[in-house]
PDB file of C-alpha atoms and ligand atoms in Angstrom:
ATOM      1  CA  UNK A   1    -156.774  -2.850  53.429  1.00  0.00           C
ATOM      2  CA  UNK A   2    -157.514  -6.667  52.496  1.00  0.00           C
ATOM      3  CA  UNK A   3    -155.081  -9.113  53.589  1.00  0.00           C
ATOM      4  CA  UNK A   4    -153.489  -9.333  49.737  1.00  0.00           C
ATOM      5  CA  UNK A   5    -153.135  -5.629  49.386  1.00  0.00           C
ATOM      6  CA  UNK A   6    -151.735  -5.677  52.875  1.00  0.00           C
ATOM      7  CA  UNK A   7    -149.237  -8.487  52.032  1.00  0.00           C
ATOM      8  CA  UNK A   8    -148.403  -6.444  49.024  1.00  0.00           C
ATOM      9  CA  UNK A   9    -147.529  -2.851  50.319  1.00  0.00           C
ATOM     10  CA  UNK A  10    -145.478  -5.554  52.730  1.00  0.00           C
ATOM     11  CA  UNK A  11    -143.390  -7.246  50.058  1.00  0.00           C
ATOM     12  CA  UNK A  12    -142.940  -3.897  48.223  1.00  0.00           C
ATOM     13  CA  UNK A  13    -141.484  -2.013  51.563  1.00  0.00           C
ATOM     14  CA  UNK A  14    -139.265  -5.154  52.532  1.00  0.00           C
ATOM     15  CA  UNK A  15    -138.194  -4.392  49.005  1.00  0.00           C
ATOM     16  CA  UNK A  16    -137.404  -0.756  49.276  1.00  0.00           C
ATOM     17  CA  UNK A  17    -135.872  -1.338  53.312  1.00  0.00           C
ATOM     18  CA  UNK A  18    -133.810  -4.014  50.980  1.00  0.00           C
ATOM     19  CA  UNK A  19    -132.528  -2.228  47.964  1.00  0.00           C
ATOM     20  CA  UNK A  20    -131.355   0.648  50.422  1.00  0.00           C
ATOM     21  CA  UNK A  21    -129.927  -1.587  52.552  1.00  0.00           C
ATOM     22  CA  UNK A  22    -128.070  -2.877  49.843  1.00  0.00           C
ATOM     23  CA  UNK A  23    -126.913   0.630  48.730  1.00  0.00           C
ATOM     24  CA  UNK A  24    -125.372   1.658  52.101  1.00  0.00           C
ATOM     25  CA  UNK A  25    -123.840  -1.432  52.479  1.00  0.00           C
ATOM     26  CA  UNK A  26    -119.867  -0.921  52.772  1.00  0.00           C
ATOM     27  CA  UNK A  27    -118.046  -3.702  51.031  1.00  0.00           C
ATOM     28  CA  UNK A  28    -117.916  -7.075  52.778  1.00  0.00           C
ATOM     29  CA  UNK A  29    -114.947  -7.101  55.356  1.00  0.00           C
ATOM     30  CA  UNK A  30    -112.421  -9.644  54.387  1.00  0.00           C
ATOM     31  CA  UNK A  31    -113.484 -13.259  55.249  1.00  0.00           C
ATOM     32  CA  UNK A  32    -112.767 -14.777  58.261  1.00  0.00           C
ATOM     33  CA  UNK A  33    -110.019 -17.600  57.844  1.00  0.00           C
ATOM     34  CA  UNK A  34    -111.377 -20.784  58.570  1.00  0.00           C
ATOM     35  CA  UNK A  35    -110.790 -22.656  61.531  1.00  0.00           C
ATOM     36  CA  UNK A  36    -108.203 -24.238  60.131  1.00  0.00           C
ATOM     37  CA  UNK A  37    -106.045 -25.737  57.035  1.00  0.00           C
ATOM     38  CA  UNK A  38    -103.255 -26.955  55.788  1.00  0.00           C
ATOM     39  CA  UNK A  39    -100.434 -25.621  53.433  1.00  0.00           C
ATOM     40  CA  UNK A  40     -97.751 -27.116  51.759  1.00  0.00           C
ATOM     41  CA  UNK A  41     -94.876 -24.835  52.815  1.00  0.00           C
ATOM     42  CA  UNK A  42     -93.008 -23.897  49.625  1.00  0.00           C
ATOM     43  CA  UNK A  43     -90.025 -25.314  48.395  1.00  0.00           C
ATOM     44  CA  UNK A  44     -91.291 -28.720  49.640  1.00  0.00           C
ATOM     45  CA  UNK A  45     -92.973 -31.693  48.261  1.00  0.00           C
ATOM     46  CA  UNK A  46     -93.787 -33.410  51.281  1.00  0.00           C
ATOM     47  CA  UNK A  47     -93.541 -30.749  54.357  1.00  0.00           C
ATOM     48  CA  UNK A  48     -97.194 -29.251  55.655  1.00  0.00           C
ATOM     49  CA  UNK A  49     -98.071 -26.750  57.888  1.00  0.00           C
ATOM     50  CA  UNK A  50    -101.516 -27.878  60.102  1.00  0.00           C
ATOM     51  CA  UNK A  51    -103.052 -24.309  61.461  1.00  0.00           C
ATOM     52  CA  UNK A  52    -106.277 -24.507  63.727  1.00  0.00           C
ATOM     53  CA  UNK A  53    -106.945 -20.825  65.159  1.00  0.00           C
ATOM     54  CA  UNK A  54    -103.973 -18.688  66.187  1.00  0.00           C
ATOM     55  CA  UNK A  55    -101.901 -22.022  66.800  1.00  0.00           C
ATOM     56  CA  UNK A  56     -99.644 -24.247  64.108  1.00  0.00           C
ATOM     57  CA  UNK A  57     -97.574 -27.246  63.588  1.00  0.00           C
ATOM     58  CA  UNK A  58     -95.404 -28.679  61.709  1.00  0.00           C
ATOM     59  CA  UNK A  59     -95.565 -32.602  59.797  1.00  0.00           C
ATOM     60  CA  UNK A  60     -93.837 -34.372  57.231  1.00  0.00           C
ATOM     61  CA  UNK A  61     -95.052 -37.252  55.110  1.00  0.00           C
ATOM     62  CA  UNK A  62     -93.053 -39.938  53.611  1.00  0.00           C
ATOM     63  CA  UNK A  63     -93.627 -43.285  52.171  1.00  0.00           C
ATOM     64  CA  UNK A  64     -93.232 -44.997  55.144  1.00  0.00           C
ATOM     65  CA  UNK A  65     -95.418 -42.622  57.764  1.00  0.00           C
ATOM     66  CA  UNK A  66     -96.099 -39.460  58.771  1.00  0.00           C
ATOM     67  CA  UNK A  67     -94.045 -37.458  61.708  1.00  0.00           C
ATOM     68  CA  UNK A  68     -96.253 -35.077  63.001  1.00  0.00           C
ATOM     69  CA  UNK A  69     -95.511 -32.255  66.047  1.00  0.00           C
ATOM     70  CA  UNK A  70     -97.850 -30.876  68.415  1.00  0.00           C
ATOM     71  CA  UNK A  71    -101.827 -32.043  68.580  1.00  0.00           C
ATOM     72  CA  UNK A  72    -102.121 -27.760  69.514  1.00  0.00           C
ATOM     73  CA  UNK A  73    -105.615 -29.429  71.126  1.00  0.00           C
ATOM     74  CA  UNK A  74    -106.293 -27.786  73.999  1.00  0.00           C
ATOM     75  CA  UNK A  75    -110.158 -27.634  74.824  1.00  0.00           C
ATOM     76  CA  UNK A  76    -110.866 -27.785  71.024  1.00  0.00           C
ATOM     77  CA  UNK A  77    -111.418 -30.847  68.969  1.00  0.00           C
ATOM     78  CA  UNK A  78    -107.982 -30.065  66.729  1.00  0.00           C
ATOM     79  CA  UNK A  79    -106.057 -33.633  66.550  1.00  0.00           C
ATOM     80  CA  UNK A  80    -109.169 -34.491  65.074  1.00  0.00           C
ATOM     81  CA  UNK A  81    -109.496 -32.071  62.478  1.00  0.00           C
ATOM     82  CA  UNK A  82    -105.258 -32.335  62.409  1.00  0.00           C
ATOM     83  CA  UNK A  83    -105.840 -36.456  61.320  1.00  0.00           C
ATOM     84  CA  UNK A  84    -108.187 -35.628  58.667  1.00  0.00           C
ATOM     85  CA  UNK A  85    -106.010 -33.502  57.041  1.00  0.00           C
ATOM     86  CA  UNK A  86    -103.313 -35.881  57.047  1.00  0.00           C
ATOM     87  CA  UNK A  87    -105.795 -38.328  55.695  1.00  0.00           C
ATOM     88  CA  UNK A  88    -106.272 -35.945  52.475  1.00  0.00           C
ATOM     89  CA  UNK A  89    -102.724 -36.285  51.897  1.00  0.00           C
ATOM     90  CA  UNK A  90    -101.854 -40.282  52.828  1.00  0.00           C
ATOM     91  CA  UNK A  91    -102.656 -43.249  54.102  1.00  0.00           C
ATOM     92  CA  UNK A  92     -99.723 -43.753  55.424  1.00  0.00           C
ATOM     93  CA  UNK A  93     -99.182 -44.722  59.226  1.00  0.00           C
ATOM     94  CA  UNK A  94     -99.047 -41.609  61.590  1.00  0.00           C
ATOM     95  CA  UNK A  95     -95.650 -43.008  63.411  1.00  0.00           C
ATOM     96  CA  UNK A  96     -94.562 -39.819  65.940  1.00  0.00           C
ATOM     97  CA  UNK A  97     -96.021 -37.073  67.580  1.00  0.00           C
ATOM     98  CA  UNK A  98     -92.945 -34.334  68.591  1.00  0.00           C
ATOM     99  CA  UNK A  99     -93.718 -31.717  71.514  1.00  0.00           C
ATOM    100  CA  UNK A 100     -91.955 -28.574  70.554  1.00  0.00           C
ATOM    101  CA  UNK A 101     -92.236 -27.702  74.243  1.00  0.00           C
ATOM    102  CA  UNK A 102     -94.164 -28.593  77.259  1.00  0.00           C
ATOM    103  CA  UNK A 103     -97.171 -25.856  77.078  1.00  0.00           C
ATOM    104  CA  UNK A 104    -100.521 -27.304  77.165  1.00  0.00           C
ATOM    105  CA  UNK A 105    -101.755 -25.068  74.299  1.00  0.00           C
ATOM    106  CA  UNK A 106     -99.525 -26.574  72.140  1.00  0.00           C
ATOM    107  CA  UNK A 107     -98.827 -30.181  73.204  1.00  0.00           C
ATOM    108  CA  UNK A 108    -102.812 -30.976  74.854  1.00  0.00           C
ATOM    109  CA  UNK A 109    -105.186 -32.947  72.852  1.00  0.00           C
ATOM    110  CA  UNK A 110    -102.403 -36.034  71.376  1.00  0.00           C
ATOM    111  CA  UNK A 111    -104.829 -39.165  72.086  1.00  0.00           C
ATOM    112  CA  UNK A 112    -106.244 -39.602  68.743  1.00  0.00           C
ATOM    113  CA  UNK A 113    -103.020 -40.121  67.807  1.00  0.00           C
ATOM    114  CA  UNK A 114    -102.442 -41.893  70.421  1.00  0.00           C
ATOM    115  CA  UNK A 115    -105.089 -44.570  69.534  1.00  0.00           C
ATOM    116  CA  UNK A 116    -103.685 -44.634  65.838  1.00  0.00           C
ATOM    117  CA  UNK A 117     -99.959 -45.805  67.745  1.00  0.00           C
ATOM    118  CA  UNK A 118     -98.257 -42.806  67.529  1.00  0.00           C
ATOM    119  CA  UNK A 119     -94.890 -42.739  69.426  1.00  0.00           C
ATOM    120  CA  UNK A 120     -95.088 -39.200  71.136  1.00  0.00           C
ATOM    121  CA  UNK A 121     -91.406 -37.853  71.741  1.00  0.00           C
ATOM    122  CA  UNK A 122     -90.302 -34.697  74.024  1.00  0.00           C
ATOM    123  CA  UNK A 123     -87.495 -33.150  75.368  1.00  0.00           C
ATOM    124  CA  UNK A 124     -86.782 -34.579  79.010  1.00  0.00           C
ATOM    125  CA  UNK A 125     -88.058 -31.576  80.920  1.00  0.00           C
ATOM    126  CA  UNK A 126     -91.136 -31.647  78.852  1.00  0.00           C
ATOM    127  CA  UNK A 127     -92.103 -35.476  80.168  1.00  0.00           C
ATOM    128  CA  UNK A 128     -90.858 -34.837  83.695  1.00  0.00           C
ATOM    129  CA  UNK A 129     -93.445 -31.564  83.587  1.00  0.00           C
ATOM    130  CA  UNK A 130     -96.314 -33.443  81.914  1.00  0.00           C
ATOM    131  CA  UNK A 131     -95.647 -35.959  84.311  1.00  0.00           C
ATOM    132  CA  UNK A 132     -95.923 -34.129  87.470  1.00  0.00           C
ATOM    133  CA  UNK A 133     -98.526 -31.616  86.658  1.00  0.00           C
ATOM    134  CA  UNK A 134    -101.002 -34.075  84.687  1.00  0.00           C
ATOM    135  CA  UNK A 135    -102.696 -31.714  82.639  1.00  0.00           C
ATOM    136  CA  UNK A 136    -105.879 -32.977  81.595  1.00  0.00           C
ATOM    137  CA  UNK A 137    -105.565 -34.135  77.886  1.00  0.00           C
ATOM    138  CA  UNK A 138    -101.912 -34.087  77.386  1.00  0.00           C
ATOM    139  CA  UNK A 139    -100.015 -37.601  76.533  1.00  0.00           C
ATOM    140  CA  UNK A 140     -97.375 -38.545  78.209  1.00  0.00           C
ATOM    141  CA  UNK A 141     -94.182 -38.685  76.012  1.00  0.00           C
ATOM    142  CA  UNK A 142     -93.643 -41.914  75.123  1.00  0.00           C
ATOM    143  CA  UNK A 143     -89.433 -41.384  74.389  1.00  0.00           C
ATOM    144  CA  UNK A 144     -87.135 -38.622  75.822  1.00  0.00           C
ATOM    145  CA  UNK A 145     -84.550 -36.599  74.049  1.00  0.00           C
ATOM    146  CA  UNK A 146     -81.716 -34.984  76.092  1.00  0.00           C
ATOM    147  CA  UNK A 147     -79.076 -33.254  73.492  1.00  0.00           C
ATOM    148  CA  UNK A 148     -79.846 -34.544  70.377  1.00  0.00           C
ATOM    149  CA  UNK A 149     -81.873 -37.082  68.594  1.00  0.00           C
ATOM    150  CA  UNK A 150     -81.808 -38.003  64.707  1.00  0.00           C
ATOM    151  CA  UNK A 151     -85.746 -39.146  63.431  1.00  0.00           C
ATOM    152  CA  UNK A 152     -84.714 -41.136  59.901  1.00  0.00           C
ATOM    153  CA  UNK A 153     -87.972 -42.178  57.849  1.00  0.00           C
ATOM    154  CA  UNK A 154     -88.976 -42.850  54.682  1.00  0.00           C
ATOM    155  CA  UNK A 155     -85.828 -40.747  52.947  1.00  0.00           C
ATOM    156  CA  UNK A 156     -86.260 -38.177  55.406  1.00  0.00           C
ATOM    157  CA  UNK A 157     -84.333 -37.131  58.072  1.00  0.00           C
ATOM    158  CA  UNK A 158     -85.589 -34.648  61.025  1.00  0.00           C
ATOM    159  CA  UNK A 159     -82.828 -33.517  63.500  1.00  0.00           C
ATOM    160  CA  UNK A 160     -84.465 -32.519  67.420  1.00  0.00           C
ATOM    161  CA  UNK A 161     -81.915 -30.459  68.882  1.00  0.00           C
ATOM    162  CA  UNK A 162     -81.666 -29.008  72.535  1.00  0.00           C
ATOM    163  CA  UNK A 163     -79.987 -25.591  72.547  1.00  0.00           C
ATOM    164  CA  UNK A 164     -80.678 -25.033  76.384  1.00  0.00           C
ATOM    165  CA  UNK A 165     -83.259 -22.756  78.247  1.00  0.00           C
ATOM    166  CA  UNK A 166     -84.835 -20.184  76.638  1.00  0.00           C
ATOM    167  CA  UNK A 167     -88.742 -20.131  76.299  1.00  0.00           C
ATOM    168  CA  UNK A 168     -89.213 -22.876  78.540  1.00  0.00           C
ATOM    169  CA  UNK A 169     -86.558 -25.577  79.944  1.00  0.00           C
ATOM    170  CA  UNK A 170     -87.771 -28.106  77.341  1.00  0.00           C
ATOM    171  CA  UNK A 171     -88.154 -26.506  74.282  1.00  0.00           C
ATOM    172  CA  UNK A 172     -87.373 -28.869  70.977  1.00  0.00           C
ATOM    173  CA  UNK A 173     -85.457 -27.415  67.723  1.00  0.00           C
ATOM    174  CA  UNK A 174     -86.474 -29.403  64.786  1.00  0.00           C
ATOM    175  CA  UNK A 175     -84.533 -29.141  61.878  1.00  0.00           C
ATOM    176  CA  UNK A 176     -84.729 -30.500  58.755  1.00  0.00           C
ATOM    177  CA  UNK A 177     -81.067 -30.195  57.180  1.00  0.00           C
ATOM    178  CA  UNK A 178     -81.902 -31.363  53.369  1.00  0.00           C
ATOM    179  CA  UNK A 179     -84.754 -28.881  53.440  1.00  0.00           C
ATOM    180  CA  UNK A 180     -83.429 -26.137  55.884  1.00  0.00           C
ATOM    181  CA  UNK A 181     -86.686 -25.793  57.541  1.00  0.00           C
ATOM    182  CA  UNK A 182     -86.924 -24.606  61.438  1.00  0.00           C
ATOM    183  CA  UNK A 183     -89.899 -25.566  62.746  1.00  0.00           C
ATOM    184  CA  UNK A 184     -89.669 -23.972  67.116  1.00  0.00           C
ATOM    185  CA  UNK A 185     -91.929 -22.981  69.370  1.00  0.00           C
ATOM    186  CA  UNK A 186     -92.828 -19.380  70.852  1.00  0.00           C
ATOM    187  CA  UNK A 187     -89.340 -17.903  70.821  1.00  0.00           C
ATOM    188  CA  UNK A 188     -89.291 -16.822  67.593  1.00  0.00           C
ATOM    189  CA  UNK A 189     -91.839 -14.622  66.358  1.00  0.00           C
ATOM    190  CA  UNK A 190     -92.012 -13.260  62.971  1.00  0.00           C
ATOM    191  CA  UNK A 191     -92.319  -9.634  63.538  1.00  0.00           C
ATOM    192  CA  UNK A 192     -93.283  -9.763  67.396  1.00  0.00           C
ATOM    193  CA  UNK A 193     -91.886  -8.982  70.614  1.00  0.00           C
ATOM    194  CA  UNK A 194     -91.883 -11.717  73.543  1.00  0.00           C
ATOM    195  CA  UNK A 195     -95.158 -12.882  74.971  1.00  0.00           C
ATOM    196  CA  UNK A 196     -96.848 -11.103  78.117  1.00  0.00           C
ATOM    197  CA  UNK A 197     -94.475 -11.678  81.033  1.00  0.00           C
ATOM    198  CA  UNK A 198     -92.296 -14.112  79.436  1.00  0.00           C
ATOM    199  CA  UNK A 199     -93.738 -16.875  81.879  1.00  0.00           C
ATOM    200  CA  UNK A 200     -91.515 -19.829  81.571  1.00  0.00           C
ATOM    201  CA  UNK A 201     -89.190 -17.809  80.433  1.00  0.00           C
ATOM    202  CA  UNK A 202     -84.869 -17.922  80.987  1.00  0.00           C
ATOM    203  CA  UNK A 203     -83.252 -14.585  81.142  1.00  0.00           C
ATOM    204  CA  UNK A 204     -81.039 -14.035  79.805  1.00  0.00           C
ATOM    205  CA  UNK A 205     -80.236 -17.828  78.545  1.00  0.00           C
ATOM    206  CA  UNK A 206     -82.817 -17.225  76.287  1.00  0.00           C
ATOM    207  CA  UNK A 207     -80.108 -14.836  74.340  1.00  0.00           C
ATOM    208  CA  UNK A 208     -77.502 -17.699  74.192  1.00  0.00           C
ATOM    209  CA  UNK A 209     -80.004 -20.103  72.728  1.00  0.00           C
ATOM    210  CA  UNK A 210     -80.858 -17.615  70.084  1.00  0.00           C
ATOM    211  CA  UNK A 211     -77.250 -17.322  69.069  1.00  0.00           C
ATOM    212  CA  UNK A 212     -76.944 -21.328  68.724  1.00  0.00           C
ATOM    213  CA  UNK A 213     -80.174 -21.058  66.954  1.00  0.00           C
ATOM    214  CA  UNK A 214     -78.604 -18.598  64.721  1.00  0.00           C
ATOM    215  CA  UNK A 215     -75.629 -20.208  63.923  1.00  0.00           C
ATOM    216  CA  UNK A 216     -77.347 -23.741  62.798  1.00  0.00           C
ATOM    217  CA  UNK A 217     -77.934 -24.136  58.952  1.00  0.00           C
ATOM    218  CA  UNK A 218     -81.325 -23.351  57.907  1.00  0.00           C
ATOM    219  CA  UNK A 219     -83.463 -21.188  55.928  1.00  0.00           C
ATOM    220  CA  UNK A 220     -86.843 -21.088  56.740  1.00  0.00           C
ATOM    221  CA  UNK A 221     -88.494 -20.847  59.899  1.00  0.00           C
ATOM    222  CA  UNK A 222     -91.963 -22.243  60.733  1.00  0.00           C
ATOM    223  CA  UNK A 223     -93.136 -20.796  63.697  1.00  0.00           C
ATOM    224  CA  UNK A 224     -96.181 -22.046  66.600  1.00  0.00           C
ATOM    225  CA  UNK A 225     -98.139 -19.011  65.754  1.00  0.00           C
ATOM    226  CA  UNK A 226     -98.633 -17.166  62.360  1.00  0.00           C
ATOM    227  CA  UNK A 227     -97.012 -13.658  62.316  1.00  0.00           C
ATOM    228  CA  UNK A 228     -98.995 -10.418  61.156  1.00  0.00           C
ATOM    229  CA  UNK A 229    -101.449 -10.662  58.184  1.00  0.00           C
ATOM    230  CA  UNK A 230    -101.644 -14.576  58.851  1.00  0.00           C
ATOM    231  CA  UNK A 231     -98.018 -14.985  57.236  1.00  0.00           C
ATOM    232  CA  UNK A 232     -96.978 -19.066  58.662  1.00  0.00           C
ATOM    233  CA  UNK A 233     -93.230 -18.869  58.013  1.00  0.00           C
ATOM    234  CA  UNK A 234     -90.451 -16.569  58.701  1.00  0.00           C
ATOM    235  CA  UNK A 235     -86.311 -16.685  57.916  1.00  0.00           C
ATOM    236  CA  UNK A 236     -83.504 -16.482  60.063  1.00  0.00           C
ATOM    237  CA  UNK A 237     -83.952 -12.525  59.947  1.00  0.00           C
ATOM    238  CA  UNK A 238     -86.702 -13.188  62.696  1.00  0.00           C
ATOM    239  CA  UNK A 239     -84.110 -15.256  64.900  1.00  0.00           C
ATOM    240  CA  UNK A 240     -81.676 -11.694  64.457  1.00  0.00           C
ATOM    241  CA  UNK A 241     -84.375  -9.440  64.779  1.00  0.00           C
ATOM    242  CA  UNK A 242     -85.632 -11.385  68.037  1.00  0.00           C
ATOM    243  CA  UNK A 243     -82.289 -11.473  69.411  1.00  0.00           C
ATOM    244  CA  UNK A 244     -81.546  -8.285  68.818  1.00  0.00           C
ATOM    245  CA  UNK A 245     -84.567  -6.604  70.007  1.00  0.00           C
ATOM    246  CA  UNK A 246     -83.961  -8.890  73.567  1.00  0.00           C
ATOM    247  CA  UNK A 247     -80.394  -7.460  73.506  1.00  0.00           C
ATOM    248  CA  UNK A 248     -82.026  -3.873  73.267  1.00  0.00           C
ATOM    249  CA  UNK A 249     -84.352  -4.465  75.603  1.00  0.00           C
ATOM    250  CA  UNK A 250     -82.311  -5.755  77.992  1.00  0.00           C
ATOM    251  CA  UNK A 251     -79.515  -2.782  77.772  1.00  0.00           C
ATOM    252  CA  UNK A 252     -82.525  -0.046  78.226  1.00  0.00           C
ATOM    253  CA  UNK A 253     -83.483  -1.964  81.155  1.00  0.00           C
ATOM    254  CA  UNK A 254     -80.599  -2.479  82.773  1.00  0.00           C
ATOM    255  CA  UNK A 255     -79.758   1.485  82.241  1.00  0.00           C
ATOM    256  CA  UNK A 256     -83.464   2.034  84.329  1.00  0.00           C
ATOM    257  CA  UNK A 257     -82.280   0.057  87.060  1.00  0.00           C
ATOM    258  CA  UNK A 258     -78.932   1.422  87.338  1.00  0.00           C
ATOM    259  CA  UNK A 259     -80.014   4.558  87.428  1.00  0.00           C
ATOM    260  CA  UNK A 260     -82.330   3.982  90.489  1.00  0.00           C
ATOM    261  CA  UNK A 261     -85.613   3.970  88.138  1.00  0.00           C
ATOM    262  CA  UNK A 262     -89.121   2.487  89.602  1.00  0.00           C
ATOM    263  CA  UNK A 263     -90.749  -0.975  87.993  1.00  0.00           C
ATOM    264  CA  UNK A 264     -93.425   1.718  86.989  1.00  0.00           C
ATOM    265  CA  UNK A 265     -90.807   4.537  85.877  1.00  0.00           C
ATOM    266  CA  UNK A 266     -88.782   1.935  83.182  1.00  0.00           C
ATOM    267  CA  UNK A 267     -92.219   0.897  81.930  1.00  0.00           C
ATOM    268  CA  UNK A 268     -93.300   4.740  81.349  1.00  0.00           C
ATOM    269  CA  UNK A 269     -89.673   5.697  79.860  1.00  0.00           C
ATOM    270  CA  UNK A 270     -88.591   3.127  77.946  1.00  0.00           C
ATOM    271  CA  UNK A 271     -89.724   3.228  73.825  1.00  0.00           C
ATOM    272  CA  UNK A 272     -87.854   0.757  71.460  1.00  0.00           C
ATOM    273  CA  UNK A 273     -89.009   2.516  68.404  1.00  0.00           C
ATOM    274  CA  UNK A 274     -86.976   0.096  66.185  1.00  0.00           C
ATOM    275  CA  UNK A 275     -89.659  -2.808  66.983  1.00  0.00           C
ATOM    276  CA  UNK A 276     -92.667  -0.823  67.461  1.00  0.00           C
ATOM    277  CA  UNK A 277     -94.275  -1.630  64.461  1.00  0.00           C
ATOM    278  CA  UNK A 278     -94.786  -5.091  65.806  1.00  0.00           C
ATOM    279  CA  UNK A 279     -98.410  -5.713  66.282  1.00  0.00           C
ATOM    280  CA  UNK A 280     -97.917  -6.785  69.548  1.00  0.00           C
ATOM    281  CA  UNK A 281     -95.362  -4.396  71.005  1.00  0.00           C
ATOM    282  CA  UNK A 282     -97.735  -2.330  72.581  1.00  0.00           C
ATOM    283  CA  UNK A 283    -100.230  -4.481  74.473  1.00  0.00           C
ATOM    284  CA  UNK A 284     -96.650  -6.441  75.583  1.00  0.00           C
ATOM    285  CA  UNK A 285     -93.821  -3.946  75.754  1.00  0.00           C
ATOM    286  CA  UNK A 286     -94.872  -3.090  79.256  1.00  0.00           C
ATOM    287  CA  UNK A 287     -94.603  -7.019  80.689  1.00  0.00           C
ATOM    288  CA  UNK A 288     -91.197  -7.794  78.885  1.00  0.00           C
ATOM    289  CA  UNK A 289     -89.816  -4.688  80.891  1.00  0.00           C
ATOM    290  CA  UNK A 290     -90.932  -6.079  83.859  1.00  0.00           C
ATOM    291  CA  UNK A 291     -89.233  -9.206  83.174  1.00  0.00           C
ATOM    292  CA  UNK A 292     -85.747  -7.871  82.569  1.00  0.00           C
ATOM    293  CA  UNK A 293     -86.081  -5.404  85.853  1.00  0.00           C
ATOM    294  CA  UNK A 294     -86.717  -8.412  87.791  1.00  0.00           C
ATOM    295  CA  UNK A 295     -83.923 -10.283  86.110  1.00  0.00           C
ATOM    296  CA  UNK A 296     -81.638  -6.704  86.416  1.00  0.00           C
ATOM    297  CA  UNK A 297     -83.094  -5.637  89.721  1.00  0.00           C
ATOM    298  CA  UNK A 298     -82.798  -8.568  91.747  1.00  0.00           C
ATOM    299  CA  UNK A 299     -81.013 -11.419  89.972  1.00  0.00           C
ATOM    300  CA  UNK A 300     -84.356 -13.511  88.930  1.00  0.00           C
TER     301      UNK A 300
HETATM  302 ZN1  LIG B   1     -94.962 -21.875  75.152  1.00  0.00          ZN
END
C-alpha cells in the first residue's frame, strides 16, 4: 500500500473508530462547577456570596468599602481570586476582613488583604488561638470582639454577635438586621448532620447556642459550605432542623449509655431515620455518636 493510500484507509478508520465513538457516547455528565464565583444572594443589592471549592464567604459592598469575611485560603491561591471578584463589582476600598471562627480552612490565606489595609476582626478566642498556634498563612486579627460589636459603613450596618461555645469557642454570628441575612460558620448545615467527630466541638453548649441563634431575627442563612446540589443559602428551618436532630441524637445516645451499651454497640444500634436523607449522615452518623457517648459516658 503507498504511503497516500495508507494515510487514507487511516483517516477513513479514525473516522469510523470516531462516528461510533460518538454513537455510544452517553450524554455529557453535568459540568463541573468552576473553581469558584460569586452570586449576588437574592433579595439584595449589595450582599455577595464568594465560593472557591467546597468553602464560602460572605461580603458586602457599600459606597464607602467593602466588609469582607473569611480569605477560606488555605494552601490555595483563593484571597486572590476572592479580590478579583470584588474588583468586578467596585473599586471601593476593601476596609475589614471578619473570621467567622478560628479554623484555618476558613480564616488562612488573609494577606492580600492584608497588603490592601484591611482591618481583620475576630472573636477573642479566635486571636488568642491564631496567636498561639501560628498557623502558617493566617493573619493575626487586627481587633477583638467579646459580646458584641456593631460594623456601621456606607448605610450598612453588620451586627457580630457571640452566642457562646458551640462549634468552636470563637465562633462569630454576623447578622445583618435590615437584610435578615445569617452569615455562620460550620454549625449550621443546610440539610447535614455535624462534621466527623465534632472536633472543636461544645457538647452540649452547642444546643444552647442554637436556641439563641434561633431566637435572633433573621431570615436567611448563608452558610461556610454549600448544602446538597450546590444550594449556598439556607433559612432558619436549618437552625431547627440542626437543633433538633442534636437533641435526637443526644437522647438516643444517652438511652445507649444508660443502658450499659458499648462505644461500638450505640454506633451499630442507633438509626435517626428522620435525618438520613442527609448526604452526609452516613459517612458521619457513626463519629457524632461517638461524641455524645463520650460527652454521656464520661462527662467530656
Ligand atoms: Zn470550623
Amino acid at each position: 500500500m503507498s504511503r497516500m493510500k495508507l494515510a487514507g484507509a487511516l483517516a477513513m478508520a479514525t473516522a469510523a473508530v470516531a462516528v461510533a465513538a460518538q454513537a455510544q457516547t452517553p450524554p455529557a455528565p453535568a459540568a463541573a462547577p468552576p473553581p469558584y464565583a460569586t452570586t449576588k444572594v437574592e433579595g439584595t443589592d449589595n450582599v455577595y456570596i464568594f465560593r472557591f471549592g467546597g468553602h464560602q464567604s460572605m461580603f458586602i459592598v457599600t459606597p464607602e468599602g467593602v466588609i469582607a469575611t473569611d480569605p477560606i485560603g488555605e494552601r490555595r491561591p483563593a484571597a486572590k481570586a476572592y479580590i478579583e471578584e470584588i474588583r468586578k463589582i467596585t473599586q471601593a476600598p476593601i476596609k475589614y476582613v471578619i473570621y467567622s471562627h478560628s479554623h484555618f480552612d476558613h480564616v488562612a490565606g488573609g494577606q492580600p488583604f492584608k497588603n490592601l489595609g484591611a482591618v481583620f476582626v475576630a472573636h477573642r478566642n479566635a486571636q488568642k488561638r491564631i496567636a498561639a498556634l501560628k498557623p502558617a498563612d493566617v493573619v493575626v486579627p487586627d481587633e477583638v470582639v467579646d459580646g458584641q460589636k456593631v460594623i456601621t459603613l456606607g448605610g450598612t450596618t453588620l451586627e457580630l454577635d457571640y452566642v457562646g461555645l458551640n462549634h468552636s469557642d470563637s465562633t462569630l454570628v454576623m447578622r445583618l438586621p435590615k437584610e435578615k441575612i445569617l452569615f455562620t460558620v460550620d454549625w449550621i448545615p443546610v440539610k447535614g448532620i455535624q462534621f466527623r467527630g465534632m472536633a472543636d466541638t461544645y457538647v452540649p453548649d452547642i444546643e444552647e447556642a442554637l436556641k439563641k441563634v434561633i431566637a435572633m431575627d433573621w431570615d436567611k442563612l448563608i452558610p461556610g459550605h454549600p448544602g446538597p446540589g450546590g444550594v449556598q443559602t439556607g433559612t432558619k428551618d436549618d437552625a431547627r432542623n440542626q437543633l433538633a436532630y442534636l437533641q435526637d441524637l443526644s437522647a438516643a445516645v444517652k438511652k445507649a449509655v444508660d443502658e450499659g451499651k458499648s462505644y461500638a454497640d450505640a454506633q451499630k444500634e442507633i438509626t435517626l431515620p428522620k435525618y438520613e436523607s442527609w448526604p452526609n449522615y452516613k459517612p458521619f452518623l457513626q463519629m457524632n455518636i461517638e461524641r455524645y457517648y463520650d460527652f454521656w459516658n464520661r462527662g467530656i
